[in-house]
Tab-separated table of C-alpha atoms in Angstrom:
chain	number	residue	atom	x	y	z
A	14	MET	CA	15.182	-22.274	-65.999
A	15	PRO	CA	14.393	-21.720	-62.272
A	16	VAL	CA	17.090	-22.291	-59.702
A	17	GLN	CA	16.229	-24.464	-56.732
A	18	SER	CA	17.739	-23.579	-53.351
A	19	LEU	CA	19.142	-26.343	-51.235
A	20	PRO	CA	18.884	-26.064	-47.448
A	21	ILE	CA	22.209	-25.865	-45.676
A	22	ARG	CA	20.846	-27.767	-42.705
A	23	ASP	CA	18.055	-30.203	-42.210
A	24	SER	CA	15.386	-27.897	-40.825
A	25	ALA	CA	13.198	-30.894	-40.125
A	26	PHE	CA	15.057	-31.491	-36.856
A	27	HIS	CA	14.205	-28.009	-35.574
A	28	VAL	CA	10.611	-28.391	-36.661
A	29	ARG	CA	10.331	-31.789	-34.968
A	30	LEU	CA	11.920	-30.419	-31.807
A	31	LEU	CA	9.513	-27.473	-31.695
A	32	HIS	CA	6.569	-29.755	-32.440
A	33	GLN	CA	7.559	-32.116	-29.604
A	34	TYR	CA	7.964	-29.185	-27.203
A	35	LEU	CA	4.490	-27.906	-28.091
A	36	ILE	CA	2.994	-31.347	-27.503
A	37	LEU	CA	4.686	-31.569	-24.097
A	38	LEU	CA	3.590	-28.021	-23.283
A	39	LYS	CA	-0.014	-28.904	-24.072
A	40	ASN	CA	-0.059	-32.263	-22.252
A	41	TYR	CA	2.215	-31.435	-19.308
A	42	PRO	CA	2.347	-27.635	-19.007
A	43	ILE	CA	3.799	-27.277	-15.514
A	44	LEU	CA	6.327	-30.092	-15.894
A	45	THR	CA	7.457	-28.807	-19.299
A	46	LYS	CA	7.831	-25.251	-18.030
A	47	SER	CA	9.630	-26.498	-14.912
A	48	VAL	CA	12.122	-28.663	-16.808
A	49	THR	CA	12.745	-25.853	-19.292
A	50	SER	CA	13.286	-23.439	-16.388
A	51	GLY	CA	15.696	-25.836	-14.728
A	52	ILE	CA	17.769	-26.345	-17.875
A	53	LEU	CA	17.930	-22.662	-18.781
A	54	SER	CA	18.693	-21.639	-15.184
A	55	ALA	CA	21.612	-24.085	-15.071
A	56	MET	CA	22.822	-22.764	-18.423
A	57	GLY	CA	22.691	-19.220	-17.030
A	58	ASN	CA	24.942	-20.232	-14.161
A	59	LEU	CA	27.334	-21.987	-16.543
A	60	LEU	CA	27.385	-18.848	-18.674
A	61	SER	CA	28.243	-16.803	-15.587
A	62	GLN	CA	31.119	-19.115	-14.720
A	63	ALA	CA	32.400	-19.067	-18.312
A	64	LEU	CA	32.299	-15.258	-18.395
A	65	GLU	CA	34.097	-15.095	-15.057
A	66	ALA	CA	36.771	-17.530	-16.284
A	67	LYS	CA	37.248	-15.490	-19.453
A	68	ARG	CA	37.542	-12.271	-17.435
A	69	ASN	CA	40.054	-13.882	-15.052
A	70	ALA	CA	42.140	-15.220	-17.937
A	71	LYS	CA	42.166	-11.789	-19.551
A	72	GLU	CA	43.260	-10.166	-16.266
A	73	GLY	CA	45.904	-12.830	-15.643
A	74	THR	CA	44.294	-14.097	-12.428
A	75	PRO	CA	43.879	-17.825	-11.805
A	76	VAL	CA	40.973	-19.424	-13.645
A	77	LYS	CA	38.828	-21.703	-11.507
A	78	GLU	CA	37.366	-24.918	-12.820
A	79	ILE	CA	33.630	-25.091	-13.463
A	80	ASP	CA	31.812	-25.580	-10.163
A	81	ILE	CA	29.120	-28.142	-10.950
A	82	SER	CA	27.249	-27.379	-7.727
A	83	GLY	CA	26.323	-23.918	-9.087
A	84	PRO	CA	24.415	-25.156	-12.139
A	85	ALA	CA	22.902	-27.911	-9.994
A	86	ARG	CA	21.519	-25.341	-7.534
A	87	PHE	CA	20.184	-23.174	-10.349
A	88	ALA	CA	18.639	-26.196	-12.062
A	89	PHE	CA	16.967	-27.162	-8.793
A	90	TYR	CA	15.662	-23.624	-8.325
A	91	GLY	CA	14.391	-23.421	-11.904
A	92	LEU	CA	12.760	-26.834	-11.753
A	93	LEU	CA	11.048	-26.506	-8.386
A	94	ILE	CA	10.548	-22.754	-8.002
A	95	THR	CA	10.773	-20.726	-11.232
A	96	GLY	CA	8.756	-23.020	-13.492
A	97	PRO	CA	5.771	-23.691	-11.234
A	98	VAL	CA	5.651	-20.265	-9.546
A	99	SER	CA	5.850	-18.419	-12.869
A	100	HIS	CA	3.206	-20.669	-14.415
A	101	TYR	CA	0.742	-19.975	-11.633
A	102	PHE	CA	1.603	-16.274	-11.445
A	103	TYR	CA	0.824	-15.762	-15.138
A	104	GLN	CA	-2.385	-17.775	-14.780
A	105	LEU	CA	-3.441	-15.707	-11.769
A	106	MET	CA	-2.608	-12.494	-13.575
A	107	GLU	CA	-4.977	-13.476	-16.384
A	108	VAL	CA	-7.774	-14.055	-13.872
A	109	LEU	CA	-7.149	-10.907	-11.840
A	110	MET	CA	-6.510	-8.618	-14.807
A	111	PRO	CA	-8.088	-9.869	-18.003
A	112	THR	CA	-7.599	-7.805	-21.143
A	113	THR	CA	-11.074	-6.319	-20.657
A	114	VAL	CA	-9.980	-4.442	-17.512
A	115	PRO	CA	-9.199	-0.782	-18.193
A	116	TYR	CA	-5.476	-0.045	-18.177
A	117	CYS	CA	-4.760	-3.758	-17.790
A	118	MET	CA	-1.393	-3.443	-19.558
A	119	VAL	CA	-0.116	-0.953	-17.010
A	120	LYS	CA	-1.729	-2.735	-14.064
A	121	ARG	CA	-0.162	-6.047	-15.074
A	122	LEU	CA	3.236	-4.462	-15.368
A	123	LEU	CA	2.905	-2.785	-11.974
A	124	LEU	CA	1.797	-6.051	-10.359
A	125	ASP	CA	4.765	-7.848	-11.852
A	126	ARG	CA	7.381	-5.190	-11.176
A	127	LEU	CA	6.273	-3.947	-7.731
A	128	ILE	CA	4.881	-7.099	-6.112
A	129	PHE	CA	6.089	-10.229	-7.900
A	130	ALA	CA	9.657	-9.198	-8.796
A	131	PRO	CA	10.726	-8.085	-5.289
A	132	ALA	CA	9.199	-11.170	-3.662
A	133	PHE	CA	10.608	-13.551	-6.270
A	134	LEU	CA	14.085	-12.045	-5.990
A	135	LEU	CA	13.988	-12.344	-2.204
A	136	LEU	CA	12.870	-15.970	-2.596
A	137	PHE	CA	15.830	-16.534	-4.933
A	138	PHE	CA	18.282	-15.195	-2.344
A	139	PHE	CA	16.658	-17.291	0.399
A	140	VAL	CA	16.570	-20.582	-1.525
A	141	MET	CA	20.127	-20.157	-2.807
A	142	ASN	CA	21.287	-19.474	0.745
A	143	ILE	CA	19.733	-22.771	1.867
A	144	LEU	CA	21.087	-24.706	-1.124
A	145	GLU	CA	24.564	-23.346	-0.428
A	146	GLY	CA	24.277	-24.562	3.174
A	147	LYS	CA	24.698	-21.102	4.632
A	148	ARG	CA	23.295	-19.699	7.880
A	149	TRP	CA	20.523	-17.181	8.461
A	150	ALA	CA	23.123	-14.497	9.251
A	151	ASP	CA	24.673	-15.076	5.812
A	152	PHE	CA	21.266	-14.613	4.214
A	153	GLN	CA	20.694	-11.361	6.091
A	154	SER	CA	24.127	-10.120	5.132
A	155	LYS	CA	23.596	-10.993	1.466
A	156	VAL	CA	20.209	-9.281	1.424
A	157	ASN	CA	21.679	-6.176	3.070
A	158	SER	CA	24.607	-6.021	0.664
A	159	SER	CA	23.107	-7.181	-2.651
A	160	TYR	CA	19.306	-7.237	-2.674
A	161	TRP	CA	18.618	-3.574	-3.411
A	162	SER	CA	21.180	-3.347	-6.225
A	163	ALA	CA	19.916	-6.627	-7.710
A	164	LEU	CA	16.312	-5.406	-7.521
A	165	LYS	CA	17.175	-2.127	-9.240
A	166	MET	CA	18.991	-4.073	-11.956
A	167	ASN	CA	15.952	-6.363	-12.206
A	168	TRP	CA	13.712	-3.365	-12.808
A	169	LYS	CA	16.081	-1.979	-15.433
A	170	VAL	CA	16.570	-5.243	-17.317
A	171	TRP	CA	13.232	-6.980	-16.932
A	172	THR	CA	10.701	-4.154	-17.221
A	173	PRO	CA	10.650	-3.849	-21.034
A	174	PHE	CA	10.783	-7.621	-21.477
A	175	GLN	CA	8.012	-8.225	-18.976
A	176	PHE	CA	5.843	-5.545	-20.557
A	177	ILE	CA	6.075	-7.461	-23.833
A	178	ASN	CA	5.739	-10.828	-22.116
A	179	ILE	CA	2.646	-10.185	-20.011
A	180	ASN	CA	0.820	-8.162	-22.638
A	181	TYR	CA	1.751	-9.654	-26.015
A	182	VAL	CA	3.091	-13.193	-25.534
A	183	ALA	CA	0.517	-15.999	-25.433
A	184	ILE	CA	0.086	-17.245	-21.879
A	185	GLU	CA	1.421	-20.737	-22.636
A	186	PHE	CA	4.715	-19.230	-23.855
A	187	ARG	CA	5.279	-16.633	-21.127
A	188	VAL	CA	7.416	-18.859	-18.927
A	189	LEU	CA	9.552	-19.833	-21.932
A	190	PHE	CA	9.935	-16.189	-22.979
A	191	ALA	CA	10.935	-15.226	-19.450
A	192	ASN	CA	13.328	-18.191	-19.294
A	193	MET	CA	15.125	-16.988	-22.405
A	194	VAL	CA	15.677	-13.581	-20.801
A	195	ALA	CA	16.484	-15.305	-17.499
A	196	LEU	CA	19.314	-17.232	-19.122
A	197	PHE	CA	21.290	-13.990	-19.068
A	198	TRP	CA	19.644	-12.668	-15.907
A	199	TYR	CA	20.753	-15.726	-13.909
A	200	ALA	CA	24.263	-15.212	-15.254
A	201	TYR	CA	24.091	-11.718	-13.744
A	202	LEU	CA	22.585	-12.971	-10.455
A	203	ALA	CA	25.196	-15.690	-10.081
A	204	SER	CA	27.851	-13.005	-10.472
A	205	ALA	CA	26.062	-10.642	-8.076
A	206	ARG	CA	25.844	-13.299	-5.365
A	207	LYS	CA	29.643	-13.647	-5.220
């Protein structure tokens, strides 16, 4: 007599959630990618604060409360900058370097790593400086002290993921794929900006 397995959870919820996301992605691609970017960026900042609190507790130093303005800034950045800019960058990359172009995989990676990543990181530092209400001198100081190390870390962390993303992930899912990696990347950036 065959044995029938019973699901531990109702997988229908996950399927419905994925189905709804795909519908939104098809009907409202930029808005869906922007909202997703905003949510995951805020979560990255919350993760950074949680890791910092855990580290402080372990070291016996005072643990600060969660600063809601941090996730709000990251959500704003993800919603208005990351989502739309990434969407259009990946679209442009497809036009400039279709898969029929010789060495397109390498060319795409070089475009992303040597042009887009440095500019996007600088934009991140600039927008966060404004959102934090800091002066131009603070921005210059932060760029001088943190930009190069953050860019080198970006190249180390993002290069393999972006190679996969821009060459093997379907274009409609590239922003989501990058957002999943960015969840942890923004946790690093939030720590690096301190």
